[in-house]
PDB file of C-alpha atoms in Angstrom:
ATOM      1  CA  MET A1119     -11.764 131.529  31.722  1.00 74.00           C
ATOM      2  CA  SER A1120     -15.018 131.068  29.859  1.00 89.00           C
ATOM      3  CA  LYS A1121     -17.805 129.511  31.933  1.00 91.00           C
ATOM      4  CA  ILE A1122     -18.553 127.144  29.043  1.00 91.00           C
ATOM      5  CA  VAL A1123     -14.921 125.995  28.781  1.00 93.00           C
ATOM      6  CA  ASP A1124     -14.820 125.531  32.562  1.00 95.00           C
ATOM      7  CA  PHE A1125     -18.030 123.471  32.403  1.00 95.00           C
ATOM      8  CA  ARG A1126     -16.576 121.299  29.615  1.00 95.00           C
ATOM      9  CA  GLN A1127     -13.480 120.710  31.759  1.00 96.00           C
ATOM     10  CA  ARG A1128     -15.698 119.646  34.669  1.00 96.00           C
ATOM     11  CA  ILE A1129     -17.296 117.019  32.412  1.00 97.00           C
ATOM     12  CA  ILE A1130     -13.865 115.799  31.281  1.00 97.00           C
ATOM     13  CA  ASP A1131     -12.719 115.572  34.907  1.00 97.00           C
ATOM     14  CA  ALA A1132     -15.848 113.596  35.856  1.00 97.00           C
ATOM     15  CA  ILE A1133     -15.190 111.045  33.089  1.00 97.00           C
ATOM     16  CA  LYS A1134     -11.500 110.806  34.048  1.00 96.00           C
ATOM     17  CA  ALA A1135     -12.535 110.129  37.650  1.00 96.00           C
ATOM     18  CA  MET A1136     -14.732 107.244  36.453  1.00 96.00           C
ATOM     19  CA  TYR A1137     -12.080 105.798  34.128  1.00 95.00           C
ATOM     20  CA  PRO A1138      -8.554 106.872  35.141  1.00 95.00           C
ATOM     21  CA  ASP A1139      -6.930 104.831  32.338  1.00 93.00           C
ATOM     22  CA  MET A1140      -9.085 106.406  29.625  1.00 94.00           C
ATOM     23  CA  ASP A1141      -7.660 109.193  27.459  1.00 94.00           C
ATOM     24  CA  VAL A1142     -10.245 112.001  27.773  1.00 96.00           C
ATOM     25  CA  GLU A1143      -9.966 115.308  25.925  1.00 94.00           C
ATOM     26  CA  TRP A1144     -12.167 117.858  24.211  1.00 94.00           C
ATOM     27  CA  TYR A1145     -12.924 118.188  20.499  1.00 93.00           C
ATOM     28  CA  ASP A1146     -14.848 120.694  18.406  1.00 89.00           C
ATOM     29  CA  GLY A1147     -17.948 118.570  17.806  1.00 86.00           C
ATOM     30  CA  LEU A1148     -17.193 117.247  14.330  1.00 85.00           C
ATOM     31  CA  PHE A1149     -15.248 114.119  13.506  1.00 85.00           C
ATOM     32  CA  ASP A1150     -14.569 111.918  10.508  1.00 83.00           C
ATOM     33  CA  GLU A1151     -12.731 108.682   9.740  1.00 81.00           C
ATOM     34  CA  HIS A1152      -9.348 110.436   9.982  1.00 85.00           C
ATOM     35  CA  ASP A1153     -10.132 111.609  13.511  1.00 86.00           C
ATOM     36  CA  ILE A1154     -11.268 108.111  14.468  1.00 84.00           C
ATOM     37  CA  ALA A1155      -8.057 106.654  13.020  1.00 84.00           C
ATOM     38  CA  GLU A1156      -6.047 109.084  15.156  1.00 88.00           C
ATOM     39  CA  TRP A1157      -8.131 108.462  18.282  1.00 88.00           C
ATOM     40  CA  THR A1158      -7.789 104.673  17.994  1.00 84.00           C
ATOM     41  CA  LEU A1159      -4.078 105.101  18.748  1.00 86.00           C
ATOM     42  CA  LYS A1160      -5.136 106.063  22.301  1.00 89.00           C
ATOM     43  CA  THR A1161      -7.966 103.614  23.004  1.00 86.00           C
ATOM     44  CA  PRO A1162      -9.976 103.527  25.078  1.00 91.00           C
ATOM     45  CA  CYS A1163     -10.631 107.224  24.691  1.00 93.00           C
ATOM     46  CA  ALA A1164     -13.405 109.755  25.069  1.00 95.00           C
ATOM     47  CA  ARG A1165     -13.784 113.093  23.357  1.00 94.00           C
ATOM     48  CA  VAL A1166     -16.101 115.721  24.841  1.00 96.00           C
ATOM     49  CA  ALA A1167     -17.665 118.566  22.859  1.00 94.00           C
ATOM     50  CA  VAL A1168     -19.928 121.333  24.070  1.00 93.00           C
ATOM     51  CA  MET A1169     -21.983 122.528  21.155  1.00 89.00           C
ATOM     52  CA  ASN A1170     -23.578 125.929  21.044  1.00 79.00           C
ATOM     53  CA  ALA A1171     -27.280 126.300  21.484  1.00 71.00           C
ATOM     54  CA  PRO A1172     -29.673 129.239  21.656  1.00 74.00           C
ATOM     55  CA  GLY A1173     -29.585 131.315  24.803  1.00 78.00           C
ATOM     56  CA  GLU A1174     -32.633 132.624  26.611  1.00 81.00           C
ATOM     57  CA  HIS A1175     -32.886 135.643  28.891  1.00 78.00           C
ATOM     58  CA  GLU A1176     -33.499 134.999  32.568  1.00 80.00           C
ATOM     59  CA  ALA A1177     -35.246 137.302  35.027  1.00 75.00           C
ATOM     60  CA  THR A1178     -31.882 137.792  36.724  1.00 80.00           C
ATOM     61  CA  GLY A1179     -30.408 139.411  33.605  1.00 79.00           C
ATOM     62  CA  GLU A1180     -28.250 136.368  32.841  1.00 84.00           C
ATOM     63  CA  LEU A1181     -28.380 134.258  29.707  1.00 85.00           C
ATOM     64  CA  ASN A1182     -29.450 130.654  29.982  1.00 89.00           C
ATOM     65  CA  ALA A1183     -27.192 128.818  27.511  1.00 90.00           C
ATOM     66  CA  ARG A1184     -28.819 125.536  26.577  1.00 91.00           C
ATOM     67  CA  LEU A1185     -25.669 123.545  25.847  1.00 94.00           C
ATOM     68  CA  ARG A1186     -25.658 120.382  23.802  1.00 94.00           C
ATOM     69  CA  VAL A1187     -22.931 118.115  25.178  1.00 96.00           C
ATOM     70  CA  VAL A1188     -21.653 115.295  22.970  1.00 95.00           C
ATOM     71  CA  THR A1189     -19.230 112.648  24.201  1.00 96.00           C
ATOM     72  CA  VAL A1190     -17.699 110.154  21.761  1.00 94.00           C
ATOM     73  CA  ILE A1191     -16.246 106.872  23.031  1.00 93.00           C
ATOM     74  CA  ILE A1192     -13.711 104.934  20.915  1.00 91.00           C
ATOM     75  CA  ASP A1193     -12.494 101.450  21.752  1.00 89.00           C
ATOM     76  CA  GLU A1194     -11.134  98.539  19.767  1.00 85.00           C
ATOM     77  CA  ASN A1195     -10.997  94.775  19.962  1.00 80.00           C
ATOM     78  CA  ARG A1196      -8.230  93.441  22.188  1.00 74.00           C
ATOM     79  CA  TYR A1197      -8.507  89.861  23.317  1.00 71.00           C
ATOM     80  CA  ALA A1198     -11.313  88.412  21.225  1.00 67.00           C
ATOM     81  CA  ALA A1199     -13.246  89.354  18.131  1.00 67.00           C
ATOM     82  CA  LEU A1200     -15.793  92.092  18.849  1.00 68.00           C
ATOM     83  CA  ASP A1201     -14.917  92.410  22.554  1.00 72.00           C
ATOM     84  CA  GLY A1202     -14.492  96.158  21.989  1.00 75.00           C
ATOM     85  CA  ASP A1203     -18.218  96.367  21.344  1.00 81.00           C
ATOM     86  CA  ALA A1204     -19.075  95.154  24.854  1.00 83.00           C
ATOM     87  CA  ARG A1205     -16.623  97.574  26.453  1.00 86.00           C
ATOM     88  CA  ALA A1206     -17.862 100.480  24.330  1.00 88.00           C
ATOM     89  CA  TRP A1207     -21.444  99.758  25.408  1.00 91.00           C
ATOM     90  CA  GLU A1208     -20.306  99.599  29.032  1.00 93.00           C
ATOM     91  CA  TYR A1209     -18.597 103.002  28.729  1.00 94.00           C
ATOM     92  CA  VAL A1210     -21.600 104.505  26.943  1.00 95.00           C
ATOM     93  CA  GLU A1211     -24.099 103.221  29.498  1.00 95.00           C
ATOM     94  CA  SER A1212     -22.116 104.249  32.566  1.00 96.00           C
ATOM     95  CA  ILE A1213     -21.357 107.743  31.236  1.00 96.00           C
ATOM     96  CA  ALA A1214     -25.030 108.193  30.295  1.00 96.00           C
ATOM     97  CA  VAL A1215     -26.080 107.217  33.823  1.00 96.00           C
ATOM     98  CA  MET A1216     -23.441 109.523  35.333  1.00 96.00           C
ATOM     99  CA  ALA A1217     -24.524 112.454  33.133  1.00 96.00           C
ATOM    100  CA  ASN A1218     -28.233 112.060  33.869  1.00 96.00           C
ATOM    101  CA  LEU A1219     -29.360 114.881  36.219  1.00 94.00           C
ATOM    102  CA  ASN A1220     -25.716 115.787  36.935  1.00 95.00           C
ATOM    103  CA  GLN A1221     -24.644 119.420  37.427  1.00 95.00           C
ATOM    104  CA  PHE A1222     -20.936 118.498  37.376  1.00 96.00           C
ATOM    105  CA  GLY A1223     -20.318 120.592  40.477  1.00 94.00           C
ATOM    106  CA  ASP A1224     -21.200 123.869  38.788  1.00 94.00           C
ATOM    107  CA  PRO A1225     -23.649 126.015  40.807  1.00 91.00           C
ATOM    108  CA  ASN A1226     -24.716 127.824  37.608  1.00 91.00           C
ATOM    109  CA  ALA A1227     -25.668 124.598  35.813  1.00 93.00           C
ATOM    110  CA  ALA A1228     -29.023 122.876  35.806  1.00 92.00           C
ATOM    111  CA  PRO A1229     -29.183 119.073  36.022  1.00 95.00           C
ATOM    112  CA  ALA A1230     -28.500 117.430  32.658  1.00 95.00           C
ATOM    113  CA  THR A1231     -31.572 116.271  30.746  1.00 95.00           C
ATOM    114  CA  ASN A1232     -32.528 114.592  27.453  1.00 95.00           C
ATOM    115  CA  VAL A1233     -29.751 112.025  27.702  1.00 96.00           C
ATOM    116  CA  LYS A1234     -29.418 109.993  24.490  1.00 96.00           C
ATOM    117  CA  PHE A1235     -26.879 107.319  23.714  1.00 94.00           C
ATOM    118  CA  ARG A1236     -26.165 105.005  20.822  1.00 93.00           C
ATOM    119  CA  ARG A1237     -23.512 102.991  19.087  1.00 88.00           C
ATOM    120  CA  ILE A1238     -22.405 104.065  15.640  1.00 86.00           C
ATOM    121  CA  SER A1239     -22.399 101.056  13.353  1.00 79.00           C
ATOM    122  CA  GLN A1240     -20.262 101.210  10.255  1.00 80.00           C
ATOM    123  CA  PRO A1241     -18.983  98.136   8.372  1.00 79.00           C
ATOM    124  CA  VAL A1242     -15.507  99.577   7.741  1.00 80.00           C
ATOM    125  CA  LEU A1243     -14.980 100.332  11.436  1.00 78.00           C
ATOM    126  CA  ARG A1244     -16.360  96.939  12.451  1.00 77.00           C
ATOM    127  CA  ARG A1245     -13.937  95.137  10.110  1.00 79.00           C
ATOM    128  CA  GLU A1246     -11.067  97.120  11.617  1.00 81.00           C
ATOM    129  CA  GLY A1247     -12.216  96.184  15.132  1.00 83.00           C
ATOM    130  CA  VAL A1248     -13.157  99.724  16.154  1.00 85.00           C
ATOM    131  CA  SER A1249     -16.222 100.473  18.290  1.00 88.00           C
ATOM    132  CA  VAL A1250     -17.709 103.956  18.504  1.00 90.00           C
ATOM    133  CA  GLY A1251     -20.371 105.094  20.956  1.00 92.00           C
ATOM    134  CA  VAL A1252     -21.974 108.500  21.430  1.00 94.00           C
ATOM    135  CA  ILE A1253     -23.662 110.034  24.472  1.00 96.00           C
ATOM    136  CA  GLU A1254     -25.518 113.302  24.089  1.00 96.00           C
ATOM    137  CA  TRP A1255     -27.391 115.464  26.596  1.00 96.00           C
ATOM    138  CA  GLU A1256     -28.530 119.004  27.318  1.00 95.00           C
ATOM    139  CA  SER A1257     -27.128 121.079  30.160  1.00 94.00           C
ATOM    140  CA  ASP A1258     -28.448 124.548  30.910  1.00 93.00           C
ATOM    141  CA  LEU A1259     -25.765 126.940  32.103  1.00 92.00           C
ATOM    142  CA  THR A1260     -26.406 130.519  33.185  1.00 90.00           C
ATOM    143  CA  ILE A1261     -23.773 132.960  32.007  1.00 88.00           C
ATOM    144  CA  GLY A1262     -23.382 136.671  32.536  1.00 85.00           C
ATOM    145  CA  HIS A1263     -23.923 138.898  35.557  1.00 80.00           C
ATOM    146  CA  ASN A1264     -26.717 138.197  38.000  1.00 76.00           C
ATOM    147  CA  ARG A1265     -28.297 141.635  38.341  1.00 76.00           C
ATOM    148  CA  VAL A1266     -30.526 140.494  41.217  1.00 75.00           C
ATOM    149  CA  ARG A1267     -27.486 139.719  43.362  1.00 68.00           C
ATOM    150  CA  GLU A1268     -26.023 143.112  42.502  1.00 69.00           C
ATOM    151  CA  ARG A1269     -29.262 144.947  43.315  1.00 69.00           C
ATOM    152  CA  ASP A1270     -30.764 143.074  46.267  1.00 70.00           C
ATOM    153  CA  PHE A1271     -27.770 142.143  48.411  1.00 72.00           C
ATOM    154  CA  PHE A1272     -25.263 144.103  50.446  1.00 76.00           C
ATOM    155  CA  TYR A1273     -21.563 144.238  49.640  1.00 79.00           C
ATOM    156  CA  ARG A1274     -18.580 145.346  51.691  1.00 81.00           C
ATOM    157  CA  PRO A1275     -17.420 148.837  50.710  1.00 84.00           C
ATOM    158  CA  ASP A1276     -13.722 148.026  51.252  1.00 88.00           C
ATOM    159  CA  ASN A1277     -13.407 144.943  49.008  1.00 87.00           C
ATOM    160  CA  GLY A1278     -16.736 144.567  47.188  1.00 81.00           C
ATOM    161  CA  GLN A1279     -17.440 141.054  48.528  1.00 83.00           C
ATOM    162  CA  LEU A1280     -20.947 139.862  49.334  1.00 80.00           C
ATOM    163  CA  ILE A1281     -21.803 140.184  53.032  1.00 80.00           C
ATOM    164  CA  THR A1282     -22.733 136.712  54.198  1.00 79.00           C
ATOM    165  CA  GLN A1283     -22.191 137.021  57.932  1.00 78.00           C
ATOM    166  CA  VAL A1284     -24.614 139.103  59.948  1.00 72.00           C
ATOM    167  CA  PRO A1285     -24.604 139.935  63.667  1.00 71.00           C
ATOM    168  CA  ARG A1286     -25.972 137.243  65.915  1.00 72.00           C
ATOM    169  CA  THR A1287     -29.021 137.788  68.112  1.00 67.00           C
ATOM    170  CA  THR A1288     -28.147 138.632  71.691  1.00 62.00           C
ATOM    171  CA  ARG A1289     -30.382 138.884  74.732  1.00 63.00           C
ATOM    172  CA  THR A1290     -30.215 141.984  76.874  1.00 59.00           C
ATOM    173  CA  ARG A1291     -32.253 143.137  79.838  1.00 59.00           C
ATOM    174  CA  GLY A1292     -33.321 146.708  79.624  1.00 56.00           C
ATOM    175  CA  TYR A1293     -34.850 149.000  82.168  1.00 58.00           C
ATOM    176  CA  VAL A1294     -38.186 149.696  80.553  1.00 60.00           C
ATOM    177  CA  HIS A1295     -40.970 151.757  82.087  1.00 63.00           C
ATOM    178  CA  ASN A1296     -44.544 150.693  81.694  1.00 64.00           C
ATOM    179  CA  ALA A1297     -47.351 153.066  80.762  1.00 65.00           C
ATOM    180  CA  ALA A1298     -47.698 154.198  84.406  1.00 63.00           C
ATOM    181  CA  GLY A1299     -44.059 155.291  84.431  1.00 62.00           C
ATOM    182  CA  LEU A1300     -42.951 152.449  86.686  1.00 62.00           C
ATOM    183  CA  GLY A1301     -39.984 150.178  86.055  1.00 59.00           C
ATOM    184  CA  ASP A1302     -40.350 146.411  85.795  1.00 57.00           C
ATOM    185  CA  ASN A1303     -39.047 145.911  89.349  1.00 58.00           C
ATOM    186  CA  GLU A1304     -41.373 148.467  90.921  1.00 54.00           C
ATOM    187  CA  THR A1305     -44.829 147.608  92.203  1.00 50.00           C
ATOM    188  CA  THR A1306     -47.718 149.723  93.361  1.00 49.00           C
ATOM    189  CA  ASP A1307     -51.100 149.212  94.925  1.00 50.00           C
ATOM    190  CA  PHE A1308     -54.159 150.574  93.280  1.00 47.00           C
ATOM    191  CA  ASP A1309     -57.239 151.610  95.188  1.00 51.00           C
ATOM    192  CA  VAL A1310     -60.382 150.418  93.560  1.00 48.00           C
ATOM    193  CA  GLU A1311     -63.559 152.410  94.218  1.00 50.00           C
ATOM    194  CA  GLU A1312     -66.805 150.551  94.598  1.00 46.00           C
TER     195      GLU A1312
END
């Protein structure tokens, strides 16, 4: 599986863990009023997109993909006029706080930065009782092969796995001779001339 798709799934899983009753899925990053009309059938819902961004070379030989993550929240009025707005803001704020400096459990990801969030105000949506919020942030994700790990570490010849366990230090007592050729349990007297 693609590392980027796996990272997007980790974000979706993190939002589902926060809001188990919310319908959370991915989308391609673009939406219009037809998409919103379809998504309102499953409110409250969140749609997560990972947008492409320029990659930069790392010293390890990997690419640092600077991903732009966009999450759209859709909710609608239920019990009172405009109560969907308060819930949408609550979702937006809590997901923004959760995303801030989060790696989403991926060891190849840097903590999320540049978190931005806002509500999209549109008169037609407001009259229909639909509230839309957007959270956006940047997550750096290294992709590719880490050439440093391949070059500077030792791998098992039988299965190619990284050697992570090394022999433990043990204490032994050896029979070592000193410079005079005597063992450590031998003594001698020296005559000193005056």
